[in-house]
Structure formats: C-alpha cells, structure tokens
Amino acid sequence: YDSSNYVFLASMSHAEYGDGLAVYKPVAGEAPLSDFPYGSLHRREVAAYELSRLLGWRLIPPVVEREGPRGIGSMQLFIEHDPDAHYFAVRADERLHPQYIRLAAFDLISNNADRKGGHMLLDRTGNIWAIDNALCFHRIDKLRTVIWDFAGDPLPTELADDLDAFLSRDLDPALAEILDPFERDAVRTRARALLTKGKLPTDPSGQRFPWPLV
C-alpha cells in the first residue's frame, strides 16, 4: 500500500508451456511521483527488460505491457526464489560477483533510482534476476543502489564488448519508442561514459542508497 505501484500476482496459462505466474502492476495503481511522469512507471519496467535484452544481459525477467483486470499495466514473469536470499544475505558468495557487477553496470546505464537488496532474486539455478525497475531512465542522474561493493573496479572485458556493440547500433524501436528523446540520449551517454572510463562508479558522498535497503 505504501509502494510506487499496486502489485498483483496473476496466473497464466499457455498451450505449450503450461501454467505459470506473473507480477501485474496496473497504471491505475501508480502513486503520483514528483520526478517521474504519472502513468509511465509500467512502461519503464518494459524498457528495463528491453535494454537488458539489447545488451545481451540476462538480468530482467520478461515483461510486457498488457491489459489486465484493472486496466493497462506491466506484466512480468514471476521468478521462483528464496525471499531470504537477498543481496545482503548472499553477496559474500564470490560465484555471484560477476552477475552483481553486470547488474551494477546495468543500473548505472538505466539510471536506477531504487535498487534495493530485495530487488535481486536468486533462482534455483544460481541466476540473479533484477525486479522492480520502474524508477529508471530519468534524464537527470538519480542512481541509488546498494551495490557499491565493486565501486571503482575495472569494467570486465565482456561487458565492455557488449556496450561497444550496443553503442554501434541505433537504439532499437522496442526501447526507443518507450523513452522520450532526452531519456534516449541519456541512456547512450551513460553507456558511452562507462565504456570510456572503463570502471564502475564510486559514491564519494556515501548517500546514494535507496531506503529501505532491502
């Protein structure tokens, strides 16, 4: 009730793949925010998925814009996970560090203003999924995240190669049509800056954290 969106668990059925669950966030349940246009949060969830797909980074569970029982909204595949295995509980596992580094780079490019520890889900195969990506893509720098353990670390070569390939192409319509011109330019500017600098950002202020942390 005190979140940026109303959130519903929806059931799905597919002739080939069977039954499943989705997370449904209708526009009608959005809370007005001072810095993000009303009615845009569900499309920013879709944009985060499209950016992850274009980069070739398997980070965001598939999400689409759909008409649901309470109107148009985002519909995202539900990921089975252990709710206690949030970022602070498992970040010491070095096997997960490459995924967290990739997510830190992604959040910088998408300008995520709300990357809490509980927004990173660990599935049964050991894959990290990032959810709750509505507060992204603002043209003004708003990065707030809990992933500062790798601040100042070099950008891995494979991530740099993916960024280089992303910047060598025009922005895909699936992403470009969701963002306004300033937001589109900002995505490419942030990606280019990260690639040029070659290292993850630091937070000299020590204040760029979301609240609550989990």
mmCIF file of C-alpha atoms in Angstrom:
data_model
loop_
_atom_site.group_PDB
_atom_site.id
_atom_site.type_symbol
_atom_site.label_atom_id
_atom_site.label_comp_id
_atom_site.label_asym_id
_atom_site.label_seq_id
_atom_site.Cartn_x
_atom_site.Cartn_y
_atom_site.Cartn_z
ATOM 1 C CA TYR A 1 0.000 0.000 0.000
ATOM 2 C CA ASP A 2 2.936 2.365 0.508
ATOM 3 C CA SER A 3 4.837 1.419 -2.676
ATOM 4 C CA SER A 4 5.049 3.250 -6.003
ATOM 5 C CA ASN A 5 2.618 0.728 -7.545
ATOM 6 C CA TYR A 6 -0.150 -1.619 -6.572
ATOM 7 C CA VAL A 7 1.193 -5.118 -7.241
ATOM 8 C CA PHE A 8 -0.864 -8.202 -8.054
ATOM 9 C CA LEU A 9 0.030 -11.852 -8.596
ATOM 10 C CA ALA A 10 -1.563 -13.108 -11.803
ATOM 11 C CA SER A 11 -1.998 -16.636 -13.111
ATOM 12 C CA MET A 12 -1.026 -17.515 -16.673
ATOM 13 C CA SER A 13 -1.681 -20.461 -18.925
ATOM 14 C CA HIS A 14 -0.016 -21.422 -22.204
ATOM 15 C CA ALA A 15 -0.918 -24.276 -24.533
ATOM 16 C CA GLU A 16 2.719 -25.360 -24.912
ATOM 17 C CA TYR A 17 4.464 -24.187 -21.732
ATOM 18 C CA GLY A 18 1.704 -24.808 -19.207
ATOM 19 C CA ASP A 19 0.722 -22.738 -16.186
ATOM 20 C CA GLY A 20 2.737 -20.023 -14.526
ATOM 21 C CA LEU A 21 2.600 -16.796 -12.558
ATOM 22 C CA ALA A 22 3.175 -13.153 -13.393
ATOM 23 C CA VAL A 23 3.507 -9.884 -11.491
ATOM 24 C CA TYR A 24 0.912 -7.357 -12.668
ATOM 25 C CA LYS A 25 1.314 -3.620 -11.993
ATOM 26 C CA PRO A 26 -1.568 -1.575 -13.419
ATOM 27 C CA VAL A 27 -1.279 2.114 -14.234
ATOM 28 C CA ALA A 28 -4.376 2.644 -12.095
ATOM 29 C CA GLY A 29 -2.316 1.635 -9.059
ATOM 30 C CA GLU A 30 0.565 4.038 -9.608
ATOM 31 C CA ALA A 31 1.320 6.608 -6.932
ATOM 32 C CA PRO A 32 1.955 10.115 -8.307
ATOM 33 C CA LEU A 33 5.647 10.981 -8.038
ATOM 34 C CA SER A 34 7.269 14.388 -8.272
ATOM 35 C CA ASP A 35 10.093 13.318 -10.584
ATOM 36 C CA PHE A 36 8.597 10.623 -12.866
ATOM 37 C CA PRO A 37 5.628 11.319 -15.162
ATOM 38 C CA TYR A 38 2.400 9.743 -13.935
ATOM 39 C CA GLY A 39 1.420 6.706 -15.985
ATOM 40 C CA SER A 40 4.972 5.928 -17.119
ATOM 41 C CA LEU A 41 6.179 3.522 -14.445
ATOM 42 C CA HIS A 42 4.840 0.347 -16.040
ATOM 43 C CA ARG A 43 6.481 1.234 -19.369
ATOM 44 C CA ARG A 44 9.805 1.827 -17.615
ATOM 45 C CA GLU A 45 9.580 -1.766 -16.359
ATOM 46 C CA VAL A 46 9.225 -2.839 -20.000
ATOM 47 C CA ALA A 47 12.098 -0.549 -21.036
ATOM 48 C CA ALA A 48 14.416 -2.139 -18.464
ATOM 49 C CA TYR A 49 13.702 -5.567 -19.926
ATOM 50 C CA GLU A 50 14.266 -4.320 -23.471
ATOM 51 C CA LEU A 51 17.587 -2.707 -22.515
ATOM 52 C CA SER A 52 18.741 -5.912 -20.836
ATOM 53 C CA ARG A 53 17.761 -7.862 -23.956
ATOM 54 C CA LEU A 54 19.553 -5.451 -26.302
ATOM 55 C CA LEU A 55 22.731 -5.641 -24.235
ATOM 56 C CA GLY A 56 22.569 -9.434 -24.229
ATOM 57 C CA TRP A 57 22.439 -9.434 -20.431
ATOM 58 C CA ARG A 58 20.005 -11.940 -18.909
ATOM 59 C CA LEU A 59 19.053 -9.756 -15.963
ATOM 60 C CA ILE A 60 15.405 -8.756 -16.145
ATOM 61 C CA PRO A 61 12.565 -11.293 -16.190
ATOM 62 C CA PRO A 62 10.480 -10.927 -19.375
ATOM 63 C CA VAL A 63 7.932 -8.120 -19.050
ATOM 64 C CA VAL A 64 5.330 -6.760 -21.463
ATOM 65 C CA GLU A 65 2.615 -4.114 -21.478
ATOM 66 C CA ARG A 66 -0.802 -5.768 -21.228
ATOM 67 C CA GLU A 67 -4.445 -5.071 -20.460
ATOM 68 C CA GLY A 68 -5.353 -6.797 -17.198
ATOM 69 C CA PRO A 69 -8.384 -6.916 -14.885
ATOM 70 C CA ARG A 70 -7.542 -3.439 -13.551
ATOM 71 C CA GLY A 71 -6.527 -1.900 -16.856
ATOM 72 C CA ILE A 72 -3.304 -1.476 -18.788
ATOM 73 C CA GLY A 73 -0.086 -2.189 -16.935
ATOM 74 C CA SER A 74 3.112 -4.210 -16.874
ATOM 75 C CA MET A 75 3.032 -7.999 -16.726
ATOM 76 C CA GLN A 76 6.288 -9.661 -15.683
ATOM 77 C CA LEU A 77 7.182 -13.328 -15.383
ATOM 78 C CA PHE A 78 7.274 -14.376 -11.721
ATOM 79 C CA ILE A 79 10.614 -15.869 -10.672
ATOM 80 C CA GLU A 80 10.590 -18.621 -8.072
ATOM 81 C CA HIS A 81 13.162 -17.693 -5.439
ATOM 82 C CA ASP A 82 14.092 -17.751 -1.773
ATOM 83 C CA PRO A 83 12.986 -14.367 -0.338
ATOM 84 C CA ASP A 84 15.663 -14.604 2.342
ATOM 85 C CA ALA A 85 18.446 -14.824 -0.280
ATOM 86 C CA HIS A 86 18.546 -11.064 -0.877
ATOM 87 C CA TYR A 87 21.694 -9.132 -1.782
ATOM 88 C CA PHE A 88 22.999 -8.649 1.748
ATOM 89 C CA ALA A 89 22.474 -12.329 2.580
ATOM 90 C CA VAL A 90 24.413 -13.762 -0.378
ATOM 91 C CA ARG A 91 26.777 -11.017 -1.587
ATOM 92 C CA ALA A 92 29.767 -12.731 0.065
ATOM 93 C CA ASP A 93 29.439 -15.625 -2.419
ATOM 94 C CA GLU A 94 32.164 -14.843 -4.960
ATOM 95 C CA ARG A 95 30.478 -17.043 -7.560
ATOM 96 C CA LEU A 96 27.733 -14.414 -7.790
ATOM 97 C CA HIS A 97 30.055 -11.410 -8.102
ATOM 98 C CA PRO A 98 30.184 -11.361 -11.940
ATOM 99 C CA GLN A 99 26.395 -11.142 -12.014
ATOM 100 C CA TYR A 100 26.322 -8.340 -9.443
ATOM 101 C CA ILE A 101 28.997 -6.425 -11.363
ATOM 102 C CA ARG A 102 26.934 -6.743 -14.530
ATOM 103 C CA LEU A 103 23.849 -5.546 -12.686
ATOM 104 C CA ALA A 104 25.761 -2.594 -11.226
ATOM 105 C CA ALA A 105 26.729 -1.606 -14.774
ATOM 106 C CA PHE A 106 23.158 -2.064 -15.955
ATOM 107 C CA ASP A 107 21.755 0.083 -13.159
ATOM 108 C CA LEU A 108 24.200 2.845 -13.995
ATOM 109 C CA ILE A 109 23.170 2.829 -17.669
ATOM 110 C CA SER A 110 19.449 2.640 -16.883
ATOM 111 C CA ASN A 111 19.839 5.206 -14.080
ATOM 112 C CA ASN A 112 18.053 3.071 -11.494
ATOM 113 C CA ALA A 113 16.924 5.231 -8.590
ATOM 114 C CA ASP A 114 15.779 2.384 -6.354
ATOM 115 C CA ARG A 115 17.966 -0.754 -6.461
ATOM 116 C CA LYS A 116 17.204 -2.292 -3.082
ATOM 117 C CA GLY A 117 18.724 -5.533 -1.811
ATOM 118 C CA GLY A 118 15.368 -7.289 -2.060
ATOM 119 C CA HIS A 119 15.046 -6.380 -5.735
ATOM 120 C CA MET A 120 17.628 -9.012 -6.660
ATOM 121 C CA LEU A 121 16.264 -12.551 -6.725
ATOM 122 C CA LEU A 122 18.374 -15.706 -6.686
ATOM 123 C CA ASP A 123 16.674 -18.564 -8.519
ATOM 124 C CA ARG A 124 17.290 -22.275 -8.043
ATOM 125 C CA THR A 125 19.888 -22.347 -10.848
ATOM 126 C CA GLY A 126 22.033 -19.608 -9.284
ATOM 127 C CA ASN A 127 20.920 -16.849 -11.659
ATOM 128 C CA ILE A 128 20.346 -13.341 -10.314
ATOM 129 C CA TRP A 129 17.219 -11.563 -11.586
ATOM 130 C CA ALA A 130 16.552 -7.856 -11.080
ATOM 131 C CA ILE A 131 12.955 -6.790 -10.480
ATOM 132 C CA ASP A 132 11.135 -3.534 -9.609
ATOM 133 C CA ASN A 133 12.724 -1.438 -12.342
ATOM 134 C CA ALA A 134 10.053 1.268 -12.609
ATOM 135 C CA LEU A 135 12.202 4.116 -11.294
ATOM 136 C CA CYS A 136 14.663 4.103 -14.176
ATOM 137 C CA PHE A 137 15.683 6.100 -17.243
ATOM 138 C CA HIS A 138 15.287 9.601 -15.835
ATOM 139 C CA ARG A 139 17.381 12.017 -17.882
ATOM 140 C CA ILE A 140 18.829 13.527 -14.667
ATOM 141 C CA ASP A 141 21.302 11.415 -12.705
ATOM 142 C CA LYS A 142 19.375 9.662 -9.931
ATOM 143 C CA LEU A 143 21.375 6.473 -9.318
ATOM 144 C CA ARG A 144 20.601 4.952 -5.912
ATOM 145 C CA THR A 145 21.686 1.388 -5.264
ATOM 146 C CA VAL A 146 23.017 -0.964 -2.605
ATOM 147 C CA ILE A 147 25.590 -2.470 -4.988
ATOM 148 C CA TRP A 148 28.664 -0.449 -4.030
ATOM 149 C CA ASP A 149 30.934 -3.393 -3.117
ATOM 150 C CA PHE A 150 32.563 -3.216 -6.562
ATOM 151 C CA ALA A 151 32.893 0.572 -6.800
ATOM 152 C CA GLY A 152 35.987 1.556 -8.786
ATOM 153 C CA ASP A 153 36.576 -1.982 -10.086
ATOM 154 C CA PRO A 154 37.547 -2.319 -13.768
ATOM 155 C CA LEU A 155 34.716 -2.989 -16.184
ATOM 156 C CA PRO A 156 35.077 -6.637 -17.317
ATOM 157 C CA THR A 157 36.122 -7.030 -20.952
ATOM 158 C CA GLU A 158 32.997 -8.973 -21.908
ATOM 159 C CA LEU A 159 30.763 -6.203 -20.569
ATOM 160 C CA ALA A 160 32.803 -3.569 -22.404
ATOM 161 C CA ASP A 161 32.398 -5.552 -25.628
ATOM 162 C CA ASP A 162 28.628 -5.702 -25.104
ATOM 163 C CA LEU A 163 28.477 -1.943 -24.511
ATOM 164 C CA ASP A 164 30.558 -1.286 -27.607
ATOM 165 C CA ALA A 165 28.196 -3.423 -29.705
ATOM 166 C CA PHE A 166 25.165 -1.685 -28.180
ATOM 167 C CA LEU A 167 26.543 1.774 -28.981
ATOM 168 C CA SER A 168 27.453 0.794 -32.539
ATOM 169 C CA ARG A 169 23.773 0.370 -33.434
ATOM 170 C CA ASP A 170 20.787 2.688 -33.486
ATOM 171 C CA LEU A 171 18.551 2.307 -30.471
ATOM 172 C CA ASP A 172 16.074 -0.490 -31.108
ATOM 173 C CA PRO A 173 12.471 0.737 -31.591
ATOM 174 C CA ALA A 174 11.298 -1.586 -28.814
ATOM 175 C CA LEU A 175 13.227 0.613 -26.375
ATOM 176 C CA ALA A 176 13.320 3.930 -28.226
ATOM 177 C CA GLU A 177 9.532 4.180 -28.501
ATOM 178 C CA ILE A 178 9.113 3.926 -24.721
ATOM 179 C CA LEU A 179 11.539 6.701 -23.768
ATOM 180 C CA ASP A 180 11.388 10.382 -24.615
ATOM 181 C CA PRO A 181 14.220 11.949 -26.699
ATOM 182 C CA PHE A 182 16.115 13.216 -23.648
ATOM 183 C CA GLU A 183 15.928 9.826 -21.943
ATOM 184 C CA ARG A 184 17.101 8.057 -25.091
ATOM 185 C CA ASP A 185 20.113 10.359 -25.365
ATOM 186 C CA ALA A 186 20.874 9.907 -21.660
ATOM 187 C CA VAL A 187 20.968 6.102 -21.955
ATOM 188 C CA ARG A 188 23.567 6.257 -24.704
ATOM 189 C CA THR A 189 25.540 8.977 -22.909
ATOM 190 C CA ARG A 190 25.755 6.933 -19.717
ATOM 191 C CA ALA A 191 26.723 3.782 -21.624
ATOM 192 C CA ARG A 192 29.428 5.648 -23.533
ATOM 193 C CA ALA A 193 30.781 7.249 -20.359
ATOM 194 C CA LEU A 194 31.018 3.884 -18.602
ATOM 195 C CA LEU A 195 32.765 2.327 -21.593
ATOM 196 C CA THR A 196 35.207 5.245 -21.854
ATOM 197 C CA LYS A 197 36.014 5.334 -18.145
ATOM 198 C CA GLY A 198 36.359 1.562 -18.003
ATOM 199 C CA LYS A 199 35.452 1.173 -14.338
ATOM 200 C CA LEU A 200 32.399 1.058 -12.131
ATOM 201 C CA PRO A 201 31.413 4.324 -10.461
ATOM 202 C CA THR A 202 32.124 5.296 -6.872
ATOM 203 C CA ASP A 203 29.972 7.247 -4.436
ATOM 204 C CA PRO A 204 32.122 9.859 -2.666
ATOM 205 C CA SER A 205 29.019 11.234 -0.937
ATOM 206 C CA GLY A 206 28.124 7.909 0.669
ATOM 207 C CA GLN A 207 24.471 8.864 0.283
ATOM 208 C CA ARG A 208 23.408 7.197 -2.955
ATOM 209 C CA PHE A 209 21.433 4.433 -1.284
ATOM 210 C CA PRO A 210 17.693 3.659 -1.539
ATOM 211 C CA TRP A 211 15.537 3.335 1.550
ATOM 212 C CA PRO A 212 14.756 0.902 2.938
ATOM 213 C CA LEU A 213 17.876 -1.006 1.965
ATOM 214 C CA VAL A 214 16.030 -4.315 1.459
#
